Short mmCIF file of C-alpha atoms and ligand atoms in Angstrom, two decimals:
data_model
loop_
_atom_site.label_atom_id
_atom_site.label_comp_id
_atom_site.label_asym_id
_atom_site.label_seq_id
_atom_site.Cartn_x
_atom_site.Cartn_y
_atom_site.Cartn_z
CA UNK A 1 -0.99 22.56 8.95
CA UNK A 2 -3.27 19.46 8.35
CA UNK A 3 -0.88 16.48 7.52
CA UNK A 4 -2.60 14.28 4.54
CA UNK A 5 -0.83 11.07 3.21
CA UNK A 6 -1.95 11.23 -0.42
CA UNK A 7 1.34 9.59 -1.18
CA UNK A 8 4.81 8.40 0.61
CA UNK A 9 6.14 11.98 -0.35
CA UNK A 10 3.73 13.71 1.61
CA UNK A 11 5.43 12.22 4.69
CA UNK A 12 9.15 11.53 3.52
CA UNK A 13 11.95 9.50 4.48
CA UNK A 14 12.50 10.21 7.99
CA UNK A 15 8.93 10.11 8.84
CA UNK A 16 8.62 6.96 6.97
CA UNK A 17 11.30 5.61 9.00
CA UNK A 18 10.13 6.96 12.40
CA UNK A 19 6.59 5.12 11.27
CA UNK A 20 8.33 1.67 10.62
CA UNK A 21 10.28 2.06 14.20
CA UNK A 22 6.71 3.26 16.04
CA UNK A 23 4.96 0.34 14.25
CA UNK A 24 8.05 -2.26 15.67
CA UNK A 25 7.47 -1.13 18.47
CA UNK A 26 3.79 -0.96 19.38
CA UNK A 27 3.65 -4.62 18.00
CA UNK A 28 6.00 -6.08 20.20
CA UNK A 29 4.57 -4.03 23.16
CA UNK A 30 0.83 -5.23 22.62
CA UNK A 31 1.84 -9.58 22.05
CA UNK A 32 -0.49 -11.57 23.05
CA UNK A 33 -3.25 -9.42 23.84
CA UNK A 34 -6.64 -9.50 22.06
CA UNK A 35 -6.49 -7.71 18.77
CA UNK A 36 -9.16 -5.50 19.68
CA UNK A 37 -8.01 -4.65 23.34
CA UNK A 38 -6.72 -0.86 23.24
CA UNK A 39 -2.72 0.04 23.34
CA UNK A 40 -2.43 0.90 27.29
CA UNK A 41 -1.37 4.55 26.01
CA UNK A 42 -4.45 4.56 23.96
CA UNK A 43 -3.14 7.77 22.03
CA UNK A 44 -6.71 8.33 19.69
CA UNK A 45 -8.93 7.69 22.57
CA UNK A 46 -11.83 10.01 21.64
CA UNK A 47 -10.91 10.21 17.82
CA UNK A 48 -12.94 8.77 14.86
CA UNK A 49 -11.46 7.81 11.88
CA UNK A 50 -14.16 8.19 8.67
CA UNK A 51 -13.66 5.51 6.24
CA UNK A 52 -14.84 5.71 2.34
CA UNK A 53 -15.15 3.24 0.10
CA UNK A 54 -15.92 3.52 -3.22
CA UNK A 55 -14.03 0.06 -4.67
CA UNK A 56 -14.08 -3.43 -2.65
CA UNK A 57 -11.68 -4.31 0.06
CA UNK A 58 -10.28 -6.70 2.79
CA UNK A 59 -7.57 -5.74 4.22
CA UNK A 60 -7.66 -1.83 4.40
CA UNK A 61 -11.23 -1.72 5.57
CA UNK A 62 -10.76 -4.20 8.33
CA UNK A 63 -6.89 -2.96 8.95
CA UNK A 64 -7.95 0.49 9.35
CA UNK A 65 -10.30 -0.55 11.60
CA UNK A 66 -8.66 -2.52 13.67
CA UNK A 67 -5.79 0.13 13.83
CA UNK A 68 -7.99 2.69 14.92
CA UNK A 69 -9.44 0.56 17.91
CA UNK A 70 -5.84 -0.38 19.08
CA UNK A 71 -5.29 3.41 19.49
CA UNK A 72 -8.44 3.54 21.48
CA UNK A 73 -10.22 5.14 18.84
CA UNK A 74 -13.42 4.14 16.54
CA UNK A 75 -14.08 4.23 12.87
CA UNK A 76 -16.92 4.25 10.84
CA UNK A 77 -17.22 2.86 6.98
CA UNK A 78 -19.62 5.45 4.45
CA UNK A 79 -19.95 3.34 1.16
CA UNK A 80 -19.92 5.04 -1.95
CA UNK A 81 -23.08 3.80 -2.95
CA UNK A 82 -25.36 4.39 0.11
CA UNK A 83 -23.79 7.86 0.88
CA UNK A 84 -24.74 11.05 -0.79
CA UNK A 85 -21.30 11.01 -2.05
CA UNK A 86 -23.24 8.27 -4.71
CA UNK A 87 -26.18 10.16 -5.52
CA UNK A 88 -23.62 13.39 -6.59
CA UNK A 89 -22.94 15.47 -3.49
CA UNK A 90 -19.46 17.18 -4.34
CA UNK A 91 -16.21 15.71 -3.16
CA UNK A 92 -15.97 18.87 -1.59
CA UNK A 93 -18.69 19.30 0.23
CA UNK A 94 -18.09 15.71 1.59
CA UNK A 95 -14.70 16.59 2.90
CA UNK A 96 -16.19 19.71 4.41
CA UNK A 97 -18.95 17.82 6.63
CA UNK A 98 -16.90 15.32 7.55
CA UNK A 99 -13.92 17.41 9.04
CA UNK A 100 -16.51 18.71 11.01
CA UNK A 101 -17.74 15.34 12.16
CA UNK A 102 -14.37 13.67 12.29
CA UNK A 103 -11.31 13.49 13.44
CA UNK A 104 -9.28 11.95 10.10
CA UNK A 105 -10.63 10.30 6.95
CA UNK A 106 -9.59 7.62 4.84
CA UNK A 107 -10.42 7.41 1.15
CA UNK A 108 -10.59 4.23 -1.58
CA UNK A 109 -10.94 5.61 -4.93
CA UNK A 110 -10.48 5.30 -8.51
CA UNK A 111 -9.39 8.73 -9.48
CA UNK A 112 -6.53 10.14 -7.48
CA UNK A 113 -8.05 13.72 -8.28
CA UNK A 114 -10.74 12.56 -5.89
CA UNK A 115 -8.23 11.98 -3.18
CA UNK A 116 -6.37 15.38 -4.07
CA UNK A 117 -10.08 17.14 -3.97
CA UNK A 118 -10.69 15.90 -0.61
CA UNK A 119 -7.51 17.05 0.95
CA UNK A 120 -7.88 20.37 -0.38
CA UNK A 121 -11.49 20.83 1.42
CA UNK A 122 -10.68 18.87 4.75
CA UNK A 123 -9.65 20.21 7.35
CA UNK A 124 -8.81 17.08 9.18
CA UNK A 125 -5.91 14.66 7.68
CA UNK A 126 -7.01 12.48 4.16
CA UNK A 127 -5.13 9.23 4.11
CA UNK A 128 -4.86 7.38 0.35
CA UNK A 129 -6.26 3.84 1.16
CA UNK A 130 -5.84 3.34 -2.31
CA UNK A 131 -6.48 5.06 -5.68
CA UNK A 132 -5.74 4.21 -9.65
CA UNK A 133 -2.07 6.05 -8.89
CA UNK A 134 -1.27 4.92 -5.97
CA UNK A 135 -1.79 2.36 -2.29
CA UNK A 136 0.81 3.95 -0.26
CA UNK A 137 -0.19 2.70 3.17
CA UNK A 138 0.49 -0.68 1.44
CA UNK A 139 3.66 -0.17 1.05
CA UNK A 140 4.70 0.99 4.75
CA UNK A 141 3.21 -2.19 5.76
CA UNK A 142 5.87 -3.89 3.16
CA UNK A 143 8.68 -1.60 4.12
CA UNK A 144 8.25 -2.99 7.92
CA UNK A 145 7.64 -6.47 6.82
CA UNK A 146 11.01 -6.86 4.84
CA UNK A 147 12.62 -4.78 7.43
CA UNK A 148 11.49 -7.27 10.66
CA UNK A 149 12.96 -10.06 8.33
CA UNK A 150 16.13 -8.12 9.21
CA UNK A 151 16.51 -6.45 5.29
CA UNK A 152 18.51 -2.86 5.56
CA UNK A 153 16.32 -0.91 2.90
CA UNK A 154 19.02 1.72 1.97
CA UNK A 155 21.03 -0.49 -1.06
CA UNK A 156 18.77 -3.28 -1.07
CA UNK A 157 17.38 -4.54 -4.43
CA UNK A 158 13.87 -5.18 -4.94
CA UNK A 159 11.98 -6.71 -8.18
CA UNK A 160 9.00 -5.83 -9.24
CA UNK A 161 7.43 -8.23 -11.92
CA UNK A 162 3.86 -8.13 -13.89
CA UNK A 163 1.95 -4.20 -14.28
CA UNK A 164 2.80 -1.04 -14.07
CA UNK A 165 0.12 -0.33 -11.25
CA UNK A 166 -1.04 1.92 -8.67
CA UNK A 167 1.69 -0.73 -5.83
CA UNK A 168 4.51 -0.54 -7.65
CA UNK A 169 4.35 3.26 -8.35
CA UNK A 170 4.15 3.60 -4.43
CA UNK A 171 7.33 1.05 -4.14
CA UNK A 172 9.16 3.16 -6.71
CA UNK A 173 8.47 6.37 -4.29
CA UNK A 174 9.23 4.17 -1.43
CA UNK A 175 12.97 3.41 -3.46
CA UNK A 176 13.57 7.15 -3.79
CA UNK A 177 12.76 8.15 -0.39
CA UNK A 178 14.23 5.04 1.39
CA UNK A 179 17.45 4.52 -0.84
CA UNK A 180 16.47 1.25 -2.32
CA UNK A 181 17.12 -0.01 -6.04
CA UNK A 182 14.44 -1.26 -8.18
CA UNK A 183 14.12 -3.77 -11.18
CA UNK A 184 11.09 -3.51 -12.91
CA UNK A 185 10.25 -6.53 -15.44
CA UNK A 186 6.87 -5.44 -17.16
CA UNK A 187 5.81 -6.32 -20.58
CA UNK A 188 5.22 -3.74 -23.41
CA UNK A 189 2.45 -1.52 -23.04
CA UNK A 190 2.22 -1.56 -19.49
CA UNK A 191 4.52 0.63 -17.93
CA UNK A 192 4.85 2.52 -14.70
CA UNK A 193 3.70 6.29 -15.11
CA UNK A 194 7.41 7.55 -15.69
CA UNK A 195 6.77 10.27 -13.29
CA UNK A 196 7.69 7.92 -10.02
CA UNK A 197 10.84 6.55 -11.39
CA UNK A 198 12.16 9.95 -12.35
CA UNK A 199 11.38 11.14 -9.00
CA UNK A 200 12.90 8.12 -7.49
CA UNK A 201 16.38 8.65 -10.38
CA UNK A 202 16.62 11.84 -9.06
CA UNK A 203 16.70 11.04 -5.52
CA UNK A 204 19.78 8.45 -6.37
CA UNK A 205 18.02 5.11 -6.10
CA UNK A 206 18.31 3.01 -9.60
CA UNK A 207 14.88 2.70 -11.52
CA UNK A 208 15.31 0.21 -14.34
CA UNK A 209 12.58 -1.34 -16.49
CA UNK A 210 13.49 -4.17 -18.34
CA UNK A 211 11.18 -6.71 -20.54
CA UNK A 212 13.33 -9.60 -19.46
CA UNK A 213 12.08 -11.04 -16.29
CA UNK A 214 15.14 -12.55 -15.09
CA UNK A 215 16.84 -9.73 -15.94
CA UNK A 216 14.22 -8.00 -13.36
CA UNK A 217 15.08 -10.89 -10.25
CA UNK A 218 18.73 -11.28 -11.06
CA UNK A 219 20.11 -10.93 -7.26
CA UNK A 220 17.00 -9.62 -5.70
CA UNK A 221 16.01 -9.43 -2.45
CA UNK A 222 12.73 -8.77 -2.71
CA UNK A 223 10.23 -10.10 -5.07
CA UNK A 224 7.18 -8.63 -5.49
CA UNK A 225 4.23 -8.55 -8.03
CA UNK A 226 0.15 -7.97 -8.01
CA UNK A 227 -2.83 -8.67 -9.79
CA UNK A 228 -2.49 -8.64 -13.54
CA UNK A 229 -5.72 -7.05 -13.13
CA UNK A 230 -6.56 -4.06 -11.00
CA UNK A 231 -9.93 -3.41 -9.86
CA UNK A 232 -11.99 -0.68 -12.31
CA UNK A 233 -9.75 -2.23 -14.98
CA UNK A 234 -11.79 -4.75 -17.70
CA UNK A 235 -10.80 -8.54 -17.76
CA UNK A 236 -8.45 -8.86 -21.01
CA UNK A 237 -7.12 -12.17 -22.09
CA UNK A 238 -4.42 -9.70 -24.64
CA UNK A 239 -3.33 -8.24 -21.46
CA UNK A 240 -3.32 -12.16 -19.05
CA UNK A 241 -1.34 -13.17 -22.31
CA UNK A 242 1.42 -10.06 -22.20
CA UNK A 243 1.77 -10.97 -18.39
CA UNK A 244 2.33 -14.43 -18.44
CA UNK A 245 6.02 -14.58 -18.81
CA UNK A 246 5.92 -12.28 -15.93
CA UNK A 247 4.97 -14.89 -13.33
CA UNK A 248 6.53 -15.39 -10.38
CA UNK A 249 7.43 -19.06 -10.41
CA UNK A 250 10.43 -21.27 -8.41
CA UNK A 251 12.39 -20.93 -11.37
CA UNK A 252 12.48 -16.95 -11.04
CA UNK A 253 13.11 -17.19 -7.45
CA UNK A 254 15.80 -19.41 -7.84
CA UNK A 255 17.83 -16.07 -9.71
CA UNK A 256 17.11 -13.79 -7.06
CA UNK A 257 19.46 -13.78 -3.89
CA UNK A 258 19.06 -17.20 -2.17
CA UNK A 259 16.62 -16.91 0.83
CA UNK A 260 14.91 -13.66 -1.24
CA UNK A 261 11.33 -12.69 0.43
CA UNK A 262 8.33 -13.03 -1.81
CA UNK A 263 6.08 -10.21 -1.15
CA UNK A 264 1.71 -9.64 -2.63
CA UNK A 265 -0.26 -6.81 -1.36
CA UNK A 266 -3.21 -9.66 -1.68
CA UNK A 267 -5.65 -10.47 -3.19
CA UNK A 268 -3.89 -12.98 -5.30
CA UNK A 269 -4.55 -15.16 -7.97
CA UNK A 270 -2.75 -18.16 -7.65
CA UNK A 271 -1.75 -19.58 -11.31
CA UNK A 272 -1.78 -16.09 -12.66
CA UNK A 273 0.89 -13.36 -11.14
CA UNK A 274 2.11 -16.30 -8.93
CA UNK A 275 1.91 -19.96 -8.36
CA UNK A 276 1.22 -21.63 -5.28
CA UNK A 277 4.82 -23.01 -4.79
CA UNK A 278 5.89 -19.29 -4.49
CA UNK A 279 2.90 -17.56 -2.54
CA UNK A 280 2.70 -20.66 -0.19
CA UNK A 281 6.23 -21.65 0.09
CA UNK A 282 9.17 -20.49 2.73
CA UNK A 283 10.17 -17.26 0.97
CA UNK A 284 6.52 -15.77 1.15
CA UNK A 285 6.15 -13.25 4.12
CA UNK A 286 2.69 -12.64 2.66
CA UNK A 287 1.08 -12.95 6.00
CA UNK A 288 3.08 -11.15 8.48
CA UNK A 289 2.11 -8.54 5.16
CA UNK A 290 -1.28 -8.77 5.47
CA UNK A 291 -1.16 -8.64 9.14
CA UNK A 292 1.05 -4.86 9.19
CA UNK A 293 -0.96 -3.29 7.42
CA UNK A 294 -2.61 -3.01 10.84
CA UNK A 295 0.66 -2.12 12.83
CA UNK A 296 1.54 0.21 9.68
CA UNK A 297 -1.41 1.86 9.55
CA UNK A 298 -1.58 2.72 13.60
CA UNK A 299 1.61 4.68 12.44
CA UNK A 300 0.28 6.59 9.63
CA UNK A 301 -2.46 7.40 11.57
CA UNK A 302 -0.07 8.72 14.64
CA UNK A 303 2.05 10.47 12.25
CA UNK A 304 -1.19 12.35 10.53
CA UNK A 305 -2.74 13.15 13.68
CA UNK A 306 0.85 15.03 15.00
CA UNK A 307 1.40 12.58 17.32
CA UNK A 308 4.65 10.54 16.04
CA UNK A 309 7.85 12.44 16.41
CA UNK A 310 9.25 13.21 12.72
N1 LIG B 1 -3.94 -5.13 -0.13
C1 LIG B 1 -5.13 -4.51 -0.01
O1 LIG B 1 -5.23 -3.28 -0.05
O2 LIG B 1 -6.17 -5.36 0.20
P1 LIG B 1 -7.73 -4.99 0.17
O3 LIG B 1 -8.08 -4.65 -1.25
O4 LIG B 1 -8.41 -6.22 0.65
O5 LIG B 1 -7.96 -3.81 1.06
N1 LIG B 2 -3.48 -3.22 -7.86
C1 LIG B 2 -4.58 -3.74 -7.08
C2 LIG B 2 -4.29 -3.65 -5.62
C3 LIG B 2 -5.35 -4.22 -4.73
C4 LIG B 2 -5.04 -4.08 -3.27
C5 LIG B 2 -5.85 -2.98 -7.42
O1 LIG B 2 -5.80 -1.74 -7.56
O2 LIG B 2 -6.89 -3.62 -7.58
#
């Protein structure tokens, strides 16, 4: 059956785990080489990923990329503007052509329908690189950050602070599948789709929203937030104005555990969901972050393609 990573779920806990061990791994064994030099096992050599983008990006586009090339594979980037995906051809249709062309795709989108749509038509594996529900590969890249740092994810308390987004529904699925707690300080109006948490409750792992933000970082050890602003959503000063006691500032970290790591998905906007003491400062892993995402996604792309054992 064709394996699609719409969401964390669609893999689960043990394969989530076997990806975070396989992406350890393959980092340490590749040190020092060029980034674009292939793994010697080379495991996609002959594959092509097919990569769509229908909102902006850094980070997955170049990631992915790079990921796929380290297996020994090559990618290619359709925008949703210059492909006939813009002018109206079906979602369907789309997903049909390129599972014939293709080895694996990779969709940015607003919608998550679209996502869902694809995977039903494909024949070849759809991987979420992000949608307005969810950014799951994101968070496999956080899950092996923290987790190189030396953190244990089953028991370990995380804090999420500013909106209810598409990243922090992903960490809440993360929580349920990997046995983690979460503390959610978000202002009124701006919730988490309750769907996640209860998901996550019902798995064992403790979901709580709060409106107190020190409430949310009391004994954390992991910080995280995100834009106050995701893309497709308008600019809104009512919305900057809810967030702002949300903000991840010194004073926040300093009730979280001591030596707590400070995690953004990027991009960030320093003096908004963060200041620069915090993003820039010792507790901020934000890099090595930024830099899984490729080893992460080399796993995903293992696991979808049947060739990571779990
Ligand atoms: N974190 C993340 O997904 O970054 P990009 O939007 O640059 O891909
Ligand atoms: N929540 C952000 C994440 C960007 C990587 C957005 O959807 O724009």
């Amino acid at each position: 059956m064709t394996k699609h990573f719409l969401n964390l779920t669609d893999a689960g806990g043990d394969a989530i785990a076997a990806m975070i061990a396989d992406a350890i791994d393959r980092k340490a064994a590749r040190a020092g080489l060029p980034k674009g030099r292939a793994d010697a096992d080379a495991p996609l050599a002959g594959h092509t990923l097919a990569m769509i983008f229908e909102k902006n990006s850094t980070r997955t586009r170049v990631s992915f990329d790079m990921a796929v090339r380290q297996l020994g594979g090559t990618s290619l980037i359709l925008d949703g503007a210059t492909s006939q995906l813009g002018r109206g051809e079906t979602v369907a249709d789309t997903a049909r052509v390129l599972s014939r062309m293709c080895d694996a795709i990779m969709i940015r989108t607003d919608d998550h329908a679209k996502i869902e749509e694809m995977a039903q038509y494909a024949t070849v594996p759809v991987i979420n690189g992000l949608t307005d529900l969810s950014h799951p590969c994101q968070i496999v890249a956080d899950l092996l950050t923290v987790v190189e740092h030396g953190l244990a994810l089953p028991g370990s308390q995380w804090a999420w602070l500013g909106d209810g987004n598409n990243v922090l529904h992903s960490i809440i699925e993360a929580a349920g599948l990997m046995k983690f707690d979460v503390r959610i300080g978000v202002p009124q109006g701006y919730d988490p789709d309750p769907a996640f948490a209860a998901a996550a409750q019902a798995a064992g792992s403790r979901i709580i929203l709060t409106r107190d933000p020190v409430e949310a970082v009391a004994g954390a050890d992991v910080v995280v937030t995100d834009t106050w602003i995701s893309m497709g959503q308008a600019h809104a000063e009512e919305k900057l104005a809810a967030m702002m006691p949300y903000q991840v500032t010194p004073a926040l970290m300093a009730q979280a555990k001591p030596g707590a790591n400070f995690l953004h998905c990027l991009p960030a906007h320093r003096g908004e969901e963060v200041v620069t003491e915090v993003i820039d400062g010792p507790q901020s892993l934000i890099w090595d972050e930024a830099e899984n995402r490729i080893h992460a996604q080399k796993s995903v792309l293992l696991w979808a393609l049947g060739k990571l054992s779990a």
